[in-house]
Coordinates of C-alpha atoms in Angstrom, one line a residue:
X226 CA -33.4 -26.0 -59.4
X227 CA -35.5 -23.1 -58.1
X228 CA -34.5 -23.6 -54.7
X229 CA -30.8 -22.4 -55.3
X230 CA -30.0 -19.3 -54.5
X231 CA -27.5 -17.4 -57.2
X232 CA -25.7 -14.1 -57.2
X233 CA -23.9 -13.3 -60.6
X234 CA -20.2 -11.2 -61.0
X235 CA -21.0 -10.3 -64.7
X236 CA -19.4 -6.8 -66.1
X237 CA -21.4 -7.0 -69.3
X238 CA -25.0 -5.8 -69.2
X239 CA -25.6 -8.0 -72.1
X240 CA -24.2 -10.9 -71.0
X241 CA -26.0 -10.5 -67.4
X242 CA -29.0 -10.8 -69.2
X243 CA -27.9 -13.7 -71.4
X244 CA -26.8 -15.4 -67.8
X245 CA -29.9 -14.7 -66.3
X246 CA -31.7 -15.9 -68.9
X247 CA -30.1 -19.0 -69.3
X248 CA -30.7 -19.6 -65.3
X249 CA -34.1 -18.9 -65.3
X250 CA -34.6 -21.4 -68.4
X251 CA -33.0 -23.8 -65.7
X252 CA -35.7 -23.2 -63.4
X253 CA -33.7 -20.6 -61.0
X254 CA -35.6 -18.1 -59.5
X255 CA -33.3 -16.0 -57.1
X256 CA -31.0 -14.5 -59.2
X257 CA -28.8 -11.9 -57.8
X258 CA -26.6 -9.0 -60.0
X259 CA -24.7 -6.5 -58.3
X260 CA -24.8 -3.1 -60.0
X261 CA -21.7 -2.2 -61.6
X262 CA -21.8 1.5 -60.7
X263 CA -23.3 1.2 -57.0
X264 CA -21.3 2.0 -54.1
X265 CA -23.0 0.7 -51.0
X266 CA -22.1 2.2 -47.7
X267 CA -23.0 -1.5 -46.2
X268 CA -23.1 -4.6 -47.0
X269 CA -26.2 -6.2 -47.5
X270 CA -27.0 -9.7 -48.3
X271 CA -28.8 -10.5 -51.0
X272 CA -30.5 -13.6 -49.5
X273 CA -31.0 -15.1 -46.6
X274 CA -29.1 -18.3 -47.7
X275 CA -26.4 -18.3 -50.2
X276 CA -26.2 -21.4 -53.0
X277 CA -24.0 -20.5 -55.8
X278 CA -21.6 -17.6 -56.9
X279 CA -20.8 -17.4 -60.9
X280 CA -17.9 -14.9 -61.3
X281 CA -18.2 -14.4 -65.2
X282 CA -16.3 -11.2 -64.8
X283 CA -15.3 -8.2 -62.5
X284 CA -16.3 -4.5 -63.9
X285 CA -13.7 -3.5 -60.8
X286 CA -12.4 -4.0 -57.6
X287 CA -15.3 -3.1 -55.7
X288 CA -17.4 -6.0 -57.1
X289 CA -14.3 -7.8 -55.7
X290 CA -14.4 -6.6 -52.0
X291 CA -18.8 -7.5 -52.4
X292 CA -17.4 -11.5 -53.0
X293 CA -15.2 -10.9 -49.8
X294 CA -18.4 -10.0 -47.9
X295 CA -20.1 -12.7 -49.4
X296 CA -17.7 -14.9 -47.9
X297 CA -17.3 -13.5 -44.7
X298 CA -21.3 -13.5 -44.1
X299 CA -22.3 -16.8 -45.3
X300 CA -20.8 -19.9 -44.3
X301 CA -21.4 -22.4 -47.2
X302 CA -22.0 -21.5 -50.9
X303 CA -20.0 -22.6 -54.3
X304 CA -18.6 -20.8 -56.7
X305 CA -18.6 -21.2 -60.6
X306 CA -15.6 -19.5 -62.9
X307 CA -15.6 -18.7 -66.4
X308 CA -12.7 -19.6 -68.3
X309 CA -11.9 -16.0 -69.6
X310 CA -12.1 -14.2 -65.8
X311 CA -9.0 -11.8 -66.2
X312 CA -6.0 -12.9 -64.4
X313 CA -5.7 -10.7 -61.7
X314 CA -9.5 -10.8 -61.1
X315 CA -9.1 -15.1 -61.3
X316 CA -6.1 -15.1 -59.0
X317 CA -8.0 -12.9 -56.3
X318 CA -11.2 -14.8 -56.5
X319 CA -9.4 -18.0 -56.2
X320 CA -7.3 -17.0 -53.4
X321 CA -10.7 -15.4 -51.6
X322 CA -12.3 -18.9 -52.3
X323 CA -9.5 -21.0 -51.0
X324 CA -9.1 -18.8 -47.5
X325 CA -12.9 -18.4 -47.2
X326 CA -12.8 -22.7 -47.4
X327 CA -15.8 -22.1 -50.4
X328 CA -16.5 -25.0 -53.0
X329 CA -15.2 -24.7 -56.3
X330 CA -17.5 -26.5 -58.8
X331 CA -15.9 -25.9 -61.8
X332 CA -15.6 -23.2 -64.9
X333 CA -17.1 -23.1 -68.0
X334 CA -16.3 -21.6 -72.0
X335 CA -16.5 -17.8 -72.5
X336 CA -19.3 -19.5 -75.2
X337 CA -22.3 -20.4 -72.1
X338 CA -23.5 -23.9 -72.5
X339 CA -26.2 -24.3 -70.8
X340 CA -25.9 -28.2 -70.8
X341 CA -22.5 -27.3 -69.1
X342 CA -24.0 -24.9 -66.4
X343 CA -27.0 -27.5 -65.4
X344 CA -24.5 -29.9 -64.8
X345 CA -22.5 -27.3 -62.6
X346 CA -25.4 -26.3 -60.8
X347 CA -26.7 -30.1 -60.0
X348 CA -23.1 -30.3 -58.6
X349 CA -24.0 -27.0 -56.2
X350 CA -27.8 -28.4 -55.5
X351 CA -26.0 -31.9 -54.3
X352 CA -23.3 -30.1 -52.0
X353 CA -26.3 -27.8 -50.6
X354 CA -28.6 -31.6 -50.1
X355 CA -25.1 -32.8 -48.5
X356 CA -24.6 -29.8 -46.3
X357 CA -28.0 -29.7 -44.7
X358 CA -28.7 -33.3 -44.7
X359 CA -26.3 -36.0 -43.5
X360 CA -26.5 -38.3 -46.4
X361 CA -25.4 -41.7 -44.7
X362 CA -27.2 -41.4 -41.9
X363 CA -31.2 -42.1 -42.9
X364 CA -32.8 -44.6 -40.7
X365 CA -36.0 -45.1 -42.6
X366 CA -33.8 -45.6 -46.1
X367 CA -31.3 -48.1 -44.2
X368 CA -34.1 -50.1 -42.6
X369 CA -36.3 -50.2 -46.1
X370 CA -32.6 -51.6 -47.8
X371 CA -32.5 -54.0 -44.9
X372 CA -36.0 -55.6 -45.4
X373 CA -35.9 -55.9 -49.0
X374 CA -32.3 -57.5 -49.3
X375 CA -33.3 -59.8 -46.5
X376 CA -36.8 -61.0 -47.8
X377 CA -36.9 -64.7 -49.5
X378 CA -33.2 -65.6 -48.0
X379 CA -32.2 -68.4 -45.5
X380 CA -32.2 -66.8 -42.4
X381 CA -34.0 -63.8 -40.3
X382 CA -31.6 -61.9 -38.3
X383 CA -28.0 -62.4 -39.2
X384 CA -27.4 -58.5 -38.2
X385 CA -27.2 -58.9 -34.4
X386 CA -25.6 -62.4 -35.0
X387 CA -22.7 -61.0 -36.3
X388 CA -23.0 -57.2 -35.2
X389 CA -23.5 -55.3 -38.2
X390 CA -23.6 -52.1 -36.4
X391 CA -19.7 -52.5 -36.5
X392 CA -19.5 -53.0 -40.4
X393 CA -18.2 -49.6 -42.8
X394 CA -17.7 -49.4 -46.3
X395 CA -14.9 -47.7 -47.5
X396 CA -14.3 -46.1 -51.0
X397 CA -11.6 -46.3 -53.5
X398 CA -11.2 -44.7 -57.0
X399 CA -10.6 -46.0 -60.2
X400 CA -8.2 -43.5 -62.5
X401 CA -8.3 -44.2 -66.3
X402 CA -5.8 -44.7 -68.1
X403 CA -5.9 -42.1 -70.8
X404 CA -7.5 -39.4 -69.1
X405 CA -6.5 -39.6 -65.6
X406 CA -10.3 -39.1 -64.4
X407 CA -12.3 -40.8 -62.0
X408 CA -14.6 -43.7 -64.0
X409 CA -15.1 -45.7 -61.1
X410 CA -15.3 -46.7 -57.7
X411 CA -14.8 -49.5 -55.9
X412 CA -16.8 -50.3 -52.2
X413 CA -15.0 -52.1 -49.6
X414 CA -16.7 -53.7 -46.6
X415 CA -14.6 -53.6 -43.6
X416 CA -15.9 -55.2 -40.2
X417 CA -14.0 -53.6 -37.0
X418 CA -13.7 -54.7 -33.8
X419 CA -13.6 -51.9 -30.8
X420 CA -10.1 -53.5 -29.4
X421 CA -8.8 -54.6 -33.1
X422 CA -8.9 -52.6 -35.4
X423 CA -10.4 -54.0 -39.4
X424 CA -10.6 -58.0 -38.6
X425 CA -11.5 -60.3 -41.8
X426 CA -14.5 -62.7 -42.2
X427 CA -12.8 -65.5 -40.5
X428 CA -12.9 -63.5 -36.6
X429 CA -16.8 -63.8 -37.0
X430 CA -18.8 -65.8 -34.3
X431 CA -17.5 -69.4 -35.4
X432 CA -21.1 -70.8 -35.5
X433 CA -21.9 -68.5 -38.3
X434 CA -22.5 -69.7 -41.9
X435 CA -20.4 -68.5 -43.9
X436 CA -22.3 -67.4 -46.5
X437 CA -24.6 -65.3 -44.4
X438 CA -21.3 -63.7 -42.8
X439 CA -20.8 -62.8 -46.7
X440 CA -24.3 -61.5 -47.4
X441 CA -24.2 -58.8 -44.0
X442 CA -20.8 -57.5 -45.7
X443 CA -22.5 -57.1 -48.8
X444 CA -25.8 -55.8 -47.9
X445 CA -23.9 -53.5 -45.0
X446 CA -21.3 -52.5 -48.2
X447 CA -24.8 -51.5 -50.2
X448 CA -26.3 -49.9 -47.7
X449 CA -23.4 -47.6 -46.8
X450 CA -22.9 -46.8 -50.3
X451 CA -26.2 -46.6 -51.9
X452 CA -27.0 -42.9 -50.7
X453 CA -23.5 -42.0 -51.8
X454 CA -24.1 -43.4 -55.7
X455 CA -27.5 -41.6 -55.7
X456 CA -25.2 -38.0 -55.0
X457 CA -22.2 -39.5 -57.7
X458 CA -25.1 -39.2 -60.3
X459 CA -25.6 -35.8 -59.9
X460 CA -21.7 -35.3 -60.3
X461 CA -21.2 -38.1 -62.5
X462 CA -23.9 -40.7 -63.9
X463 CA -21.4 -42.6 -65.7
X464 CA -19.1 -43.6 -62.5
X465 CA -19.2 -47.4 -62.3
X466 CA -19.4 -48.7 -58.6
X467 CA -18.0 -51.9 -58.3
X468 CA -19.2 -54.1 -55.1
X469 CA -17.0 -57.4 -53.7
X470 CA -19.1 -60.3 -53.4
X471 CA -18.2 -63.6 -52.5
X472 CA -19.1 -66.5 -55.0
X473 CA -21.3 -68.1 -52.5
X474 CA -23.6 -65.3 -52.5
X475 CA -24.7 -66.7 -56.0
X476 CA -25.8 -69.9 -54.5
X477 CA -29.0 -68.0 -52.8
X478 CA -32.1 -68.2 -54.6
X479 CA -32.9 -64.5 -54.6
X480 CA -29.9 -63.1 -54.3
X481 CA -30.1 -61.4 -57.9
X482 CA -33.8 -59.9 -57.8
X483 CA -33.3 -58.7 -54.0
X484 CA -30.2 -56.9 -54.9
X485 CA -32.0 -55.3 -58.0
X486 CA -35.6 -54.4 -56.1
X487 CA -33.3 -52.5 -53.2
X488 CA -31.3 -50.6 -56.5
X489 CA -34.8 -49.5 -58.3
X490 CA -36.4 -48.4 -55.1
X491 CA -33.4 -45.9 -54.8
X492 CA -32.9 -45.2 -58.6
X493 CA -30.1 -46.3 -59.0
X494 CA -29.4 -46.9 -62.8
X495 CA -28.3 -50.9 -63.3
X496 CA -25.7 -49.5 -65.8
X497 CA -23.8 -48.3 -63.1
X498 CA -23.4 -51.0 -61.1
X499 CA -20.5 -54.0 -61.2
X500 CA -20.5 -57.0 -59.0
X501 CA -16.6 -58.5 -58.5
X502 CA -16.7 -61.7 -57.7
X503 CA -14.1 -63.8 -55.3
X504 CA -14.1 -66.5 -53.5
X505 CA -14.3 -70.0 -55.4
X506 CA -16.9 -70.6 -58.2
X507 CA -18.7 -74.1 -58.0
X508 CA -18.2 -76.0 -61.4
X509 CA -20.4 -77.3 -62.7
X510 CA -22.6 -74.2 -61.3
X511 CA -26.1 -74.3 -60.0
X512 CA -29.4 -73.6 -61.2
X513 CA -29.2 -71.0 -58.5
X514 CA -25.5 -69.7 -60.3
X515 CA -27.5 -69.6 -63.8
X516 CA -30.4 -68.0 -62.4
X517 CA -28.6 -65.0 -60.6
X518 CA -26.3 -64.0 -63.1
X519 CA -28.6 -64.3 -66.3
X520 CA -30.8 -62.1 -64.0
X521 CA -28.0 -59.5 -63.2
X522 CA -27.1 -59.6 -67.1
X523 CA -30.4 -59.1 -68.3
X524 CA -31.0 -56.0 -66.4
X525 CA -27.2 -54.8 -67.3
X526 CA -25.3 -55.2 -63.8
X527 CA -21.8 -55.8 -65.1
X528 CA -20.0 -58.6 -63.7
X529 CA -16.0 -58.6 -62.5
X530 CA -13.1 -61.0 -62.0
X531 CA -11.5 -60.2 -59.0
X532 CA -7.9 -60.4 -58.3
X533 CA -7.3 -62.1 -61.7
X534 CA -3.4 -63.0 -62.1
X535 CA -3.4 -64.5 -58.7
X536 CA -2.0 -67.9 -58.6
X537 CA -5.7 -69.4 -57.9
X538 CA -7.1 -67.5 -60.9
X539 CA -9.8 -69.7 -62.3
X540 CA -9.1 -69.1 -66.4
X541 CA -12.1 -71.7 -66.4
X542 CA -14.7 -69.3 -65.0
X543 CA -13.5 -66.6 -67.1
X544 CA -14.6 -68.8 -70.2
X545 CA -18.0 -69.8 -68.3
X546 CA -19.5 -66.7 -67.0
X547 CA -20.0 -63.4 -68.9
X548 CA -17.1 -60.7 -66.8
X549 CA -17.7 -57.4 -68.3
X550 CA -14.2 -56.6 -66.5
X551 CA -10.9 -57.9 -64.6
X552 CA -9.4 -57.0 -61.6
X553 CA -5.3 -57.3 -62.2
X554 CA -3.6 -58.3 -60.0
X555 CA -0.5 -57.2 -61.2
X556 CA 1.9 -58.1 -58.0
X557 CA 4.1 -60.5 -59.2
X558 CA 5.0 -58.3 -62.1
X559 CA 5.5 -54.9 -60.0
X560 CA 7.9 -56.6 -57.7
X561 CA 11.7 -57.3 -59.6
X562 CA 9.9 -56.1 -63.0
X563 CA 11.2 -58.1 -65.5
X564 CA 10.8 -58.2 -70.1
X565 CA 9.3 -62.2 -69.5
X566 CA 6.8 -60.6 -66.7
X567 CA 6.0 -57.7 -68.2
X568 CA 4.9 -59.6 -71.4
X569 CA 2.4 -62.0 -68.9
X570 CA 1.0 -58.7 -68.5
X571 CA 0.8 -58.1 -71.9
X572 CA -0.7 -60.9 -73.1
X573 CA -3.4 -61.4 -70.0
X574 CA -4.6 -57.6 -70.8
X575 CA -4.7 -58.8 -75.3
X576 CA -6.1 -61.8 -74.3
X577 CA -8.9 -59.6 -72.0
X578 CA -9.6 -57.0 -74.5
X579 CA -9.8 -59.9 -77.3
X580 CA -12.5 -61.1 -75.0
X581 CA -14.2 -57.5 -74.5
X582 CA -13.0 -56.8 -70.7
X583 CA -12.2 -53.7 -69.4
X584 CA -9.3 -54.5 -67.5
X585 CA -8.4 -52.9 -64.0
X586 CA -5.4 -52.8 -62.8
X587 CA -5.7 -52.7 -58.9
X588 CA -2.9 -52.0 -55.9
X589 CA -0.4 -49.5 -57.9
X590 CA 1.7 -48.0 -55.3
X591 CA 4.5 -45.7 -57.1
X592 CA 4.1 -43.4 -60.4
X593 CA 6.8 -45.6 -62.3
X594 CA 3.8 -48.8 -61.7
X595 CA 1.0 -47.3 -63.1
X596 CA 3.5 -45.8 -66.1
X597 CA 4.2 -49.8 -66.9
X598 CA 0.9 -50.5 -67.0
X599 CA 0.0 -47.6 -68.9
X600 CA 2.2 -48.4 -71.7
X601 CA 0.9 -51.9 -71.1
X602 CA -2.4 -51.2 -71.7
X603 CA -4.5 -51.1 -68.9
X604 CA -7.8 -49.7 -68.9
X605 CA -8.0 -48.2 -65.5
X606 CA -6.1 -48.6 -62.4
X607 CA -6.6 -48.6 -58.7
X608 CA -4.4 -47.9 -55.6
X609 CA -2.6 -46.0 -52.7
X610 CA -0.6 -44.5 -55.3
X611 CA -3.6 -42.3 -55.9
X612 CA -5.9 -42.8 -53.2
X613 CA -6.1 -45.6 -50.7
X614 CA -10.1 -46.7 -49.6
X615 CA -11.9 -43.8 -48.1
X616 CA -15.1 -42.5 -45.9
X617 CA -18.1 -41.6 -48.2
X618 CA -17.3 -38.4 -47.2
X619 CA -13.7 -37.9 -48.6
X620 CA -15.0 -39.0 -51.8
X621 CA -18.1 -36.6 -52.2
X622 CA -15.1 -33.9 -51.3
X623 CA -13.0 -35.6 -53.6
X624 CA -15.7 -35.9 -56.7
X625 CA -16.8 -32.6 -55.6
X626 CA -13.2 -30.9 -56.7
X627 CA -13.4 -29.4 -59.9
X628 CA -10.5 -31.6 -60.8
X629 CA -11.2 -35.1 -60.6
X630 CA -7.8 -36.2 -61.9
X631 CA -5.1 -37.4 -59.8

């Protein structure tokens, strides 16, 4: 933390001192307080690069028109409110905030928690890592993901076989159901072609396994994302992300301990991770099957049913393998709602959480859908009608917000 730079709006001496105190005790060493009787003739900067503003409180205007320099002279910092900043003081800092485009982290009680203002203050040191360093683009990292997913499997190059270069992940939200909050997020791999826009798996060379064409969208997905989840955990460590892999991908021998070796190297906790599967599941499965997902269990990757409510929905694997979640679809219920629909609904999301499943709903489109589902019983919920998938980017501005709900 000592490499943030902070400058503190505080009219109490007292509580200045319990501020700076607390910061230090944080490990902040540039520490900033304007003097609430000084009158400067100038503006001078307190720093040569501005991290974070905490406006606890305004002794008067003047202290007011010192943030407007701040703004006007540096070009990135955040700010930090307290709960109890004085109306017209909040109102002008906000407004001075929002024109000045500065990040607003968050606020915090009149009562400091300094629990509370570490976590505010990772959020600032992740936006300042973001700001000076472009966060998806690491050559070294992507290449070190790229070996280790690769080692052990069945073939050596499928990158250039089926241009990965042309492969993006895309992000979409997960909203809870009770508190409207961001729990998790889902990665989608999209491969686009120059004259066609997003193409599915089937416009691939057609001398291409199948399976490998699989494993470049998933290891492409994971490579995209991975730097992304290391800067969620600053924001959020308990944001689930939830990667689409095809069944077939459980038929490699070293699928499971590739995918966790690549997830350790980069820290990523195993807690926060959820593998969704589609595609069709062999029965009777594999060795290979057995192997993978005992190994992904054991080390506490959660495993999802995708697109469950489907007409191919295989209630058979969801008595076999150990789904920590569903995916809803919830299509045929939306459209023409209907009392005999909405109890399917019902009774798939009792039968789920008799089961232990956190159940997703995905694809809501309209307020009035994710109400039904709501009163249904969903657990989360998934769609345009709060965000559609996104660039890494979006989402870090999006997470960022110091309201995550929708």
């Amino acid at each position: 933390m000592n490499t943030l730079n902070v400058v503190i709006f505080c009219a109490s001496p007292v509580k200045t001192k319990a501020l700076t105190g607390l910061l230090k005790a944080i490990g902040i060493i540039n520490i900033h307080a304007p003097e609430n009787d000084s009158e400067p003739t100038s503006f001078t900067p307190p720093f040569v690069e501005l991290d974070v503003v905490i406006c606890d409180s305004f002794n008067s205007l003047k202290e007011l028109s010192y943030l407007r320099d701040l703004c006007e002279y540096f070009s990135f910092f955040s700010v930090i409110e307290s709960e109890k900043l004085e109306k017209p003081m909040k109102w002008g800092a906000s407004n001075l905030v929002a024109h000045y485009k500065k990040h607003h982290l968050g606020r915090y009680e009149d009562d400091i928690s300094k629990v509370k203002i570490h976590s505010l203050l990772k959020k600032a040191l992740t936006l300042k890592d973001i700001a000076k360093n472009n966060v998806f683009k690491s050559g070294i990292e992507q290449e070190t993901l790229k070996q280790i997913l690769h080692k052990d499997m069945d073939f050596k190059d499928p990158f250039q076989d089926v241009q990965a270069d042309r492969v993006t992940a895309y992000f979409q939200p997960q909203y809870c159901a009770l508190t409207k909050t961001i729990t998790g997020i889902e990665v989608i791999a999209h491969w686009s072609h120059p004259a066609y826009d997003r193409l599915s798996t089937t416009h691939f060379k057609h001398d291409t396994p199948e399976h490998i064409v699989h494993w470049v969208l998933f290891s492409c997905a994971l490579s995209n994302a991975i730097q992304l989840h290391r800067q969620t955990l600053n924001i959020d460590p308990t944001i689930l992300y939830t990667y689409i892999i095809d069944a077939s991908l459980l038929k490699s021998r070293h699928f499971a301990s590739n995918v966790l070796e690549a997830l350790k190297i980069f820290d990523i906790p195993l807690h926060t991770i959820a593998l969704e599967i589609s595609g069709k599941v062999d029965t009777p499965m594999s060795l290979e099957y057995i192997d993978n997902i005992t190994t992904l269990m054991n080390c506490q990757v959660g495993l999802s049913l995708g697109n469950f409510g489907a007409s191919d929905s295989p209630f058979d694997i969801l008595a076999d393998m150990p789904f920590t979640q569903i995916k809803l679809n919830t299509n045929f219920a939306l459209t023409n709602s209907s009392i005999k629909k909405n109890q399917i609904i019902s009774s798939i999301i009792s039968m789920a959480k008799s089961l232990h499943l956190k159940v997703i709903a995905n694809e809501i489109e309209t307020e009035k859908q994710f109400a039904q589902l709501q009163h249904l019983g969903v657990d989360a919920a998934q769609g345009n009608f709060f965000h559609p998938p996104m660039t890494g980017e979006k989402l870090l501005t999006l997470l960022l917000d110091n309201t995550t709900t929708y």
